[in-house]
CSV table of C-alpha atoms and ligand atoms in Angstrom, one decimal:
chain,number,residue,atom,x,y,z
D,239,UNK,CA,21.3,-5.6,-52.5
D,240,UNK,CA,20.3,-8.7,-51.2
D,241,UNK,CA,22.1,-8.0,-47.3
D,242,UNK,CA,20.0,-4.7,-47.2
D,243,UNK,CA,17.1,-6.2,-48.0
D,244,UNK,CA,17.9,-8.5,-45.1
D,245,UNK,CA,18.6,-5.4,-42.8
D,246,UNK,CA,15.0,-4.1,-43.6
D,247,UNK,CA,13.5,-7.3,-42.6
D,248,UNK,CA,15.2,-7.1,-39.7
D,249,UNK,CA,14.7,-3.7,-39.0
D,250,UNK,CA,11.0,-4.2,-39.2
D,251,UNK,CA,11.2,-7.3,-37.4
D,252,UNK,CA,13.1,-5.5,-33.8
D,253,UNK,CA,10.3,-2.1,-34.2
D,254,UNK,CA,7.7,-5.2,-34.2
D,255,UNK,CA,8.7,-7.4,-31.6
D,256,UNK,CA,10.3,-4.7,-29.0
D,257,UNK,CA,8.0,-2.6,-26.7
D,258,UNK,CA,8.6,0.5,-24.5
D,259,UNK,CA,7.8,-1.2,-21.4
D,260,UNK,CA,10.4,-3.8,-22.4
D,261,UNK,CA,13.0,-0.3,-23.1
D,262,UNK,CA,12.1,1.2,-20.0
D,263,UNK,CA,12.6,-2.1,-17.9
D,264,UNK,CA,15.8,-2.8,-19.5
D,265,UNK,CA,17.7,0.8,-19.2
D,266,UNK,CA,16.5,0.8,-15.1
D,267,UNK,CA,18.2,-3.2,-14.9
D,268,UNK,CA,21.1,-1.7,-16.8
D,269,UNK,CA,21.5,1.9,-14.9
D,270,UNK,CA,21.3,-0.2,-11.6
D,271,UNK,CA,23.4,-3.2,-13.0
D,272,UNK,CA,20.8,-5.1,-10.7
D,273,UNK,CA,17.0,-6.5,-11.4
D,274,UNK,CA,16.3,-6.5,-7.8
D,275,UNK,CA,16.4,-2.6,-7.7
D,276,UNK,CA,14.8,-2.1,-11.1
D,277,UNK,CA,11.9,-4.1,-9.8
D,278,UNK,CA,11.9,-1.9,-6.5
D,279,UNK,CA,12.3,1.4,-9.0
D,280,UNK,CA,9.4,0.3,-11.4
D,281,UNK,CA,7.1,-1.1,-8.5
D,282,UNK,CA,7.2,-4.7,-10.7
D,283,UNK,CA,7.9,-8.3,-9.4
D,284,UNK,CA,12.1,-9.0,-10.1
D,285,UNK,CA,10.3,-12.1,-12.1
D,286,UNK,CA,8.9,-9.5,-14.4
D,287,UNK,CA,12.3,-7.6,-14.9
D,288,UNK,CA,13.7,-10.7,-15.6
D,289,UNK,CA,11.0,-11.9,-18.3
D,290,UNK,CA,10.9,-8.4,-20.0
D,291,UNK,CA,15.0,-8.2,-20.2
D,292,UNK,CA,14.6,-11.9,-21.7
D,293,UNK,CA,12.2,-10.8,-24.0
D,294,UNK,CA,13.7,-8.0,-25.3
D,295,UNK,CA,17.3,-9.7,-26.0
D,296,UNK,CA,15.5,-12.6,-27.9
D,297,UNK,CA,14.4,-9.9,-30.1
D,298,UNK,CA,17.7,-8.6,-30.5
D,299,UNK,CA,19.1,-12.4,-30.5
D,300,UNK,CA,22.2,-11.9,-28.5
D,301,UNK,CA,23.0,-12.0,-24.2
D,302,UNK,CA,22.3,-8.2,-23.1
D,303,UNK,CA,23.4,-9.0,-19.8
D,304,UNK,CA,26.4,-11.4,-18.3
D,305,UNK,CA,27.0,-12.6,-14.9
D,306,UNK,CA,30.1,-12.5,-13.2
D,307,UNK,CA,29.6,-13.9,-9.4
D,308,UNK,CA,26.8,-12.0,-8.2
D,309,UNK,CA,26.9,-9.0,-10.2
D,310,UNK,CA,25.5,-8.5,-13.6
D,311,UNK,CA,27.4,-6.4,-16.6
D,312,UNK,CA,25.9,-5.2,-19.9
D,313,UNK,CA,27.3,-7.4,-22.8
D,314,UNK,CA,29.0,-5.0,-25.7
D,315,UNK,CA,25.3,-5.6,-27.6
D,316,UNK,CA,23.4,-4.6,-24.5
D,317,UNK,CA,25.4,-1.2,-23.9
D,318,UNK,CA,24.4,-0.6,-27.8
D,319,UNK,CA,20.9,-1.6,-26.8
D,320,UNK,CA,20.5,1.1,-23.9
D,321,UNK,CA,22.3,3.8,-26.1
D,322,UNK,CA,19.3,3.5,-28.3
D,323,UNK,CA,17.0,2.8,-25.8
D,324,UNK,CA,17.6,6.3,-23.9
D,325,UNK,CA,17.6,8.4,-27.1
D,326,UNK,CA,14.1,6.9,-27.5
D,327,UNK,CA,12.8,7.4,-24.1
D,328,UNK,CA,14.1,10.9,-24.3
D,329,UNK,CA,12.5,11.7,-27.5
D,330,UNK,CA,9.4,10.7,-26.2
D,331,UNK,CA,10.1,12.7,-22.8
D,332,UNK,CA,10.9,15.5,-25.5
D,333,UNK,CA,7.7,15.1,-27.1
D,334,UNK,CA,5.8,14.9,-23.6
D,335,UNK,CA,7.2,18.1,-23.1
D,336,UNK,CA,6.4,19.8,-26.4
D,337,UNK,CA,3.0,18.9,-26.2
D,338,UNK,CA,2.0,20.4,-22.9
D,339,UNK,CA,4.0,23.4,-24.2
D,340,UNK,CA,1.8,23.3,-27.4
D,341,UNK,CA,-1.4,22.9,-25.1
D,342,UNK,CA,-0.2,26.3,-23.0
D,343,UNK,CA,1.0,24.5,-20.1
D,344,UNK,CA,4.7,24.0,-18.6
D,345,UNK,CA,4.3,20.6,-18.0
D,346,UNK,CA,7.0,17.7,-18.4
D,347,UNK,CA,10.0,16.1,-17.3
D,348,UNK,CA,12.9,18.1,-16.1
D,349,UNK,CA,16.2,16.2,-15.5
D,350,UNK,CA,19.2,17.9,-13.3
D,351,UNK,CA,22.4,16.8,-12.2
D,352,UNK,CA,24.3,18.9,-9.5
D,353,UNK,CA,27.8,18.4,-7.9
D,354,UNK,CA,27.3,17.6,-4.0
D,355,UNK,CA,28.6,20.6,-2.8
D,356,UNK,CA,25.5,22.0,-4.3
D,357,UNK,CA,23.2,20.7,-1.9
D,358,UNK,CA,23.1,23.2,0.1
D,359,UNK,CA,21.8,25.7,-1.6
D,360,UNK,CA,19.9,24.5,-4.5
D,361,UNK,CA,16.7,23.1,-3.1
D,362,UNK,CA,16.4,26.5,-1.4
D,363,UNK,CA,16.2,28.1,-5.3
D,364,UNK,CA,13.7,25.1,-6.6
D,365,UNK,CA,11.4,25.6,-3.8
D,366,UNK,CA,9.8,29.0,-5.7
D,367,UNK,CA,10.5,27.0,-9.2
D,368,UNK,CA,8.2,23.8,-8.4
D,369,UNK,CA,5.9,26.1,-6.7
D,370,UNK,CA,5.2,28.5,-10.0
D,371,UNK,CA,5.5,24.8,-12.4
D,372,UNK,CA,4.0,22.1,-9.7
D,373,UNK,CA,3.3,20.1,-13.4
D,374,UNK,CA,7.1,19.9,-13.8
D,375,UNK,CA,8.0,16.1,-12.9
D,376,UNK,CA,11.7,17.2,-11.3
D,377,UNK,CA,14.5,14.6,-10.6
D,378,UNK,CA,17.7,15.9,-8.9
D,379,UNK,CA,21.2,13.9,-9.1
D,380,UNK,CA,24.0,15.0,-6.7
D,381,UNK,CA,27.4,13.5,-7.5
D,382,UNK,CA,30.7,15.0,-7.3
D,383,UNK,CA,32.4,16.7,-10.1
D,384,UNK,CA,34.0,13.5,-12.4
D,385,UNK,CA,31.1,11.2,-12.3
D,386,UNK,CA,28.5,14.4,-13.2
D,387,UNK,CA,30.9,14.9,-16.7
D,388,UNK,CA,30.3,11.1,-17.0
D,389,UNK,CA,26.6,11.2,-16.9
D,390,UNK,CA,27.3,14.2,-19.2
D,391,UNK,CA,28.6,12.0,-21.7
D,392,UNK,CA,26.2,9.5,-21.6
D,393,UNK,CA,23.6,12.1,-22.0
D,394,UNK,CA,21.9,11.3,-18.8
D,395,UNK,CA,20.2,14.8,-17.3
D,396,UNK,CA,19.4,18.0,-19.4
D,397,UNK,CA,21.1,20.5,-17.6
D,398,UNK,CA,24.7,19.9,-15.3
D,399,UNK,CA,25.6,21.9,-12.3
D,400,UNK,CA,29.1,22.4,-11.0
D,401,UNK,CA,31.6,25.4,-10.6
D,402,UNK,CA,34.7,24.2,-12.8
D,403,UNK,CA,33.9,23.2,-16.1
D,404,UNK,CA,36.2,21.4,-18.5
D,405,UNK,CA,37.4,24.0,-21.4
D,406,UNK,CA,35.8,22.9,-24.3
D,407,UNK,CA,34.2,24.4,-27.1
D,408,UNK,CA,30.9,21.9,-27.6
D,409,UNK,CA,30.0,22.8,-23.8
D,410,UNK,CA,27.5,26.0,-23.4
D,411,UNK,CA,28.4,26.9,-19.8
D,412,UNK,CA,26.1,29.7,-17.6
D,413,UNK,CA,27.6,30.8,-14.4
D,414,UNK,CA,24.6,32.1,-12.4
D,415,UNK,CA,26.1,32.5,-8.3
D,416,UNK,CA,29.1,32.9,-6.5
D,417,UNK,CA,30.8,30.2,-5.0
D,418,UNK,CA,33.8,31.3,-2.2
D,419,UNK,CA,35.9,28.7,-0.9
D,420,UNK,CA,37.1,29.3,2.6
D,421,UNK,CA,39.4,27.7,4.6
D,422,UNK,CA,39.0,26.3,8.1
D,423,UNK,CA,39.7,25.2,11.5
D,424,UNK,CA,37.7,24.3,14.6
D,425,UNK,CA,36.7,27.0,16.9
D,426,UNK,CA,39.6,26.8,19.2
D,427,UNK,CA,42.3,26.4,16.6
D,428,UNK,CA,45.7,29.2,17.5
D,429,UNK,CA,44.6,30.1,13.6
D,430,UNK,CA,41.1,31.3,14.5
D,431,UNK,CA,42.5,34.6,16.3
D,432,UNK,CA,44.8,35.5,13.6
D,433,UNK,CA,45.0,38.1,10.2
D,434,UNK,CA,45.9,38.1,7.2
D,435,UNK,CA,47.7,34.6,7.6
D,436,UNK,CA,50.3,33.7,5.4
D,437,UNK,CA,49.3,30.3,3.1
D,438,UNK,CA,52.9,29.1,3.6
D,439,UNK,CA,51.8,28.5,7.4
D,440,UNK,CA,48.3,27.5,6.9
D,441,UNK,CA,50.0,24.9,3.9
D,442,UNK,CA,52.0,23.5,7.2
D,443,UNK,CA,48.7,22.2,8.8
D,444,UNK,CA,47.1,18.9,8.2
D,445,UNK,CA,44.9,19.4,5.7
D,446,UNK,CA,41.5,17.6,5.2
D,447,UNK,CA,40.4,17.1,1.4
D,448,UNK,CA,37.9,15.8,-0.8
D,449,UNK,CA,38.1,12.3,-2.8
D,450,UNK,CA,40.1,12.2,-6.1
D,451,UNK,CA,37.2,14.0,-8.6
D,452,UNK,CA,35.6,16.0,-6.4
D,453,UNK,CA,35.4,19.6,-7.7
D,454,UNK,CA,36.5,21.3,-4.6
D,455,UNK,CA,39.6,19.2,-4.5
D,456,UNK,CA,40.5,20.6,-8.6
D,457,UNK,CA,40.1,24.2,-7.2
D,458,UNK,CA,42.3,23.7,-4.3
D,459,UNK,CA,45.0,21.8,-6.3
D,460,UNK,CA,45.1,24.2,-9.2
D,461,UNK,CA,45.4,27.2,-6.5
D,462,UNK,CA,48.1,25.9,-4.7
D,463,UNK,CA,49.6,25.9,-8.0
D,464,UNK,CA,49.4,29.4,-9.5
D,465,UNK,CA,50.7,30.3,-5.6
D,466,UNK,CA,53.6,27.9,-6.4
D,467,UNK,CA,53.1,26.2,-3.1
D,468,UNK,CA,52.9,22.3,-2.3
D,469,UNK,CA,49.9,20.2,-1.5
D,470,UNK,CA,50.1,18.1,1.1
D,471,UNK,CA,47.2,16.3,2.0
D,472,UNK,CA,46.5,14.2,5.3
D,473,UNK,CA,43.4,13.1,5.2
D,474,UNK,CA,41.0,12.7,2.2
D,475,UNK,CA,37.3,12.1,2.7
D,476,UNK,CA,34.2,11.8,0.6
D,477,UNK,CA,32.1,14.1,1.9
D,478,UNK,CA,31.9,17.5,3.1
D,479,UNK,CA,29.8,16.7,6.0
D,480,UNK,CA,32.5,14.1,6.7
D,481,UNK,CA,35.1,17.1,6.1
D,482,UNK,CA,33.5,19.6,9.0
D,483,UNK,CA,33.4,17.0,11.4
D,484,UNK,CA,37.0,15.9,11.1
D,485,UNK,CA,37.8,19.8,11.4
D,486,UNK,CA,35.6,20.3,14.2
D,487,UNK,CA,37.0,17.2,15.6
D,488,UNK,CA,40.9,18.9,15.7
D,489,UNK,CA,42.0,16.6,13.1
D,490,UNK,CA,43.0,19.0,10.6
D,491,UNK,CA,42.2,22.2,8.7
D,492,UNK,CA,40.2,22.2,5.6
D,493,UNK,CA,38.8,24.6,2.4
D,494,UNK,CA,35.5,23.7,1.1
D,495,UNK,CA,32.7,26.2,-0.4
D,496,UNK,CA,31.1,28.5,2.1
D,497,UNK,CA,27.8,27.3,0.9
D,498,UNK,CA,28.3,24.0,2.9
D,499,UNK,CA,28.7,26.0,5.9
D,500,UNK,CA,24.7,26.5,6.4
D,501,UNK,CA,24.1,24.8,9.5
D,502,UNK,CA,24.6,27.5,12.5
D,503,UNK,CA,25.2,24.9,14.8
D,504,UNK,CA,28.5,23.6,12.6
D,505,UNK,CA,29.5,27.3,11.9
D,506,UNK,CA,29.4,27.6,15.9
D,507,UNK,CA,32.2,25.2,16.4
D,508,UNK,CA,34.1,26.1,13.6
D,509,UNK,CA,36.2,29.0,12.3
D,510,UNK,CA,36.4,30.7,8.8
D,511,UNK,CA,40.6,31.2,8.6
D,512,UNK,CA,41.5,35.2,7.9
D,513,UNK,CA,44.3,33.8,5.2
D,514,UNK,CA,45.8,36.3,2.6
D,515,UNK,CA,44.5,35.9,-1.0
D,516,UNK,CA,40.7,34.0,0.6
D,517,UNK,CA,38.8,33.6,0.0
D,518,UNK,CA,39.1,31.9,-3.1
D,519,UNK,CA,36.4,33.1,-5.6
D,520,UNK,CA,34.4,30.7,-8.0
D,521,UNK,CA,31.3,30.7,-9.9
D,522,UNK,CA,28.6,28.3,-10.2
D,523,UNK,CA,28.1,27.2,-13.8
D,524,UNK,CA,24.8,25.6,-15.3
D,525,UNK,CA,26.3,23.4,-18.4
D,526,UNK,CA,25.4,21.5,-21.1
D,527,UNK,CA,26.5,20.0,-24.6
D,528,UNK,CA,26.1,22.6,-27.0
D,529,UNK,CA,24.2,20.2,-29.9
D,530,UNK,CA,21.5,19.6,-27.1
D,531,UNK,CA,18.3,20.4,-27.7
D,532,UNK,CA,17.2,21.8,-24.8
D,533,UNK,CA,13.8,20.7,-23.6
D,534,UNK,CA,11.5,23.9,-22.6
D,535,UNK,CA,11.4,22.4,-19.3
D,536,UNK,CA,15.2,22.8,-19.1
D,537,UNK,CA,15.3,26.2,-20.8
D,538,UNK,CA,12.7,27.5,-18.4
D,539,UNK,CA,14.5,26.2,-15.7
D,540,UNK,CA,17.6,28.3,-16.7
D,541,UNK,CA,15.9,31.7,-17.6
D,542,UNK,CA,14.5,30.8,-13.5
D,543,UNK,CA,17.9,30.1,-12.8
D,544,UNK,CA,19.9,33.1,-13.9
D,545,UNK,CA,16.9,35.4,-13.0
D,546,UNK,CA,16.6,34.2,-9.8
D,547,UNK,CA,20.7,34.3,-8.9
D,548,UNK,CA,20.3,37.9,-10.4
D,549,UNK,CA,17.9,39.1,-7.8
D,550,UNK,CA,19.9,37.3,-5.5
D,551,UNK,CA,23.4,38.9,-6.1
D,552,UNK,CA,22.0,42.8,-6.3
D,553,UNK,CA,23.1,44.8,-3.8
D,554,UNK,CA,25.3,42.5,-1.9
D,555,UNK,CA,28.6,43.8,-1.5
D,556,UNK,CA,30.4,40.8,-2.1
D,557,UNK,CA,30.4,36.7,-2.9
D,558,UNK,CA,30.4,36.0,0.9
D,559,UNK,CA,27.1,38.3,1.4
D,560,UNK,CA,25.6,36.2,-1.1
D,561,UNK,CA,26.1,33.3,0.0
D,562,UNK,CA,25.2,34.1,3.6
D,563,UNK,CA,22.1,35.7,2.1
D,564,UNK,CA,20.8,32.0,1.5
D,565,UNK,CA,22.0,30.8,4.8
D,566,UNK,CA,18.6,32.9,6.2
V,1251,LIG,P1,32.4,18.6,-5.7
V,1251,LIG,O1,32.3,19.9,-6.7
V,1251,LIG,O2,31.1,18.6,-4.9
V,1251,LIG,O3,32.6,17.5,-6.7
V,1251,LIG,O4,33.6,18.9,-4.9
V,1251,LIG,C1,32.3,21.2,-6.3
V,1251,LIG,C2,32.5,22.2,-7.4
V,1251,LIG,O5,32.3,21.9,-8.6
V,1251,LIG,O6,32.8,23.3,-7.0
């Protein structure tokens, strides 16, 4: 009896002596691991990050942060702390929302995250989406494939975009536009004049891949797989832009999505491979955790979305004529 009593008093003591500006300080210091940039983010002296972080773990009276040399880590309490702290700026972002919804307006915050290879085409299908809701406040995250499902977890954006989703049963999952991977070479390659290819002989070039997480590289691996043939990779980089200039550079062959092929000047001095069984068909997915609770931001967003992709798709006769439709 008596140690909830206690809890109470110190339950009514943290809603007292904490304030939002102090949350909102705290989760930028901690999603940067760094003052200096969540001073720069919030437009505040790195004094005042400083005082409100202080502030904020005397009221929860333990260390939020520790330094190890020059870097700064969230102690066990402070990764409790910003657990909290973003369920209660996103209620309130929630309630932002709901209001202006109340009120007749689509107003609010609306939080993506994208994998990288989706760069290419999806500011092309905001464009008409901020234009018809110019009072949605829109942020964009592109990171590749493992890190998105980690800012899935943490509960980070309200809807995910990639084109392989894990199989699981508490993930609602949306595909809305094809995504063809295609293999290639630079323009002069012996390849670039043949048909119908064999994989065994393309498999016997040095191939060019993605980082360890990327999406694309999952898709390639698990292809080479059902076709029973080994992956042998040569050089790995971290970007696709990185990837088309090593190809166009004669260092290797590559497969990446045929969205990321956009720029006529790169398609010049490259070559789409004529391989048997390409290209390889995927589908970009809009996710999200099925217990979320969408904000109507977000659920607008994805009627737009699938709508949109719809109108897109009709009439074209197949993936690569949709893709190429967004190239123009
Ligand atoms: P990536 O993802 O940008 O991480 O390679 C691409 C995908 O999901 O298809």
């Amino acid at each position: 009896m008596k140690s909830s009593l206690a809890e109470i008093r110190q339950k009514d003591s943290l809603s007292k002596s904490i304030t939002l500006d102090q949350l909102q300080v705290f989760e930028a210091a901690a999603r940067h691991c760094s003052f200096t940039r969540a001073a720069e983010e919030l437009f505040v002296t790195q004094p005042t990050v400083s005082m409100q972080v202080k502030h904020l773990a005397q009221a929860i009276g333990m260390p939020l942060f520790e330094q190890v040399g020059k870097r700064v880590y969230l102690t066990q309490a402070g990764q409790e702390v910003l657990h909290t702290c973003r369920e209660i700026l996103q209620c309130l972002d929630r309630l932002e929302t709901t209001i202006f919804d109340l009120k007749g307006m689509k107003q609010g915050r609306l939080r993506l995250a994208a994998v990288t290879t989706t760069k290419y085409f999806l500011p092309k299908l905001l464009k008409p989406f901020c234009q018809l809701y110019p009072g949605v406040k829109l942020s964009l995250e592109f990171t590749n494939h493992d890190a998105l499902l980690a800012r899935m977890h943490e509960n980070l954006d309200d809807l995910y975009i990639m084109s392989c989703p894990p199989n699981r049963e508490d993930i609602e999952v949306q595909p809305f536009l094809a995504n063809p991977l295609v293999a290639i070479a630079c323009a002069n390659h012996p390849f670039a004049k043949e048909r119908n290819l064999s994989l065994k002989a393309f498999a016997q070039e040095p191939l060019i891949m993605r980082e360890e997480g990327s999406g694309t590289r999952k898709i390639v691996e698990q292809f080479f797989k059902q076709h029973q043939i080994d992956l042998q990779i040569n050089i790995e980089l971290g970007s696709n832009e990185a990837i088309q200039q090593a190809v166009i550079d004669g260092l290797g062959v590559a497969i990446i999505s045929m969205h990321t092929l956009n720029c006529s000047e790169v398609r010049k001095q490259l070559a789409i491979l004529d391989i048997e069984t390409f290209p390889i068909h995927h589908q970009w997915q809009v996710i999200f955790p099925k217990k979320k609770q969408l904000p109507i931001t977000a659920s607008t967003f994805l009627e737009y979305l699938l709508k949109e992709s719809q109108i897109l798709s009709a009439n074209k006769e197949n993936p690569t004529q949709v893709v190429e439709a967004l190239w123009f």
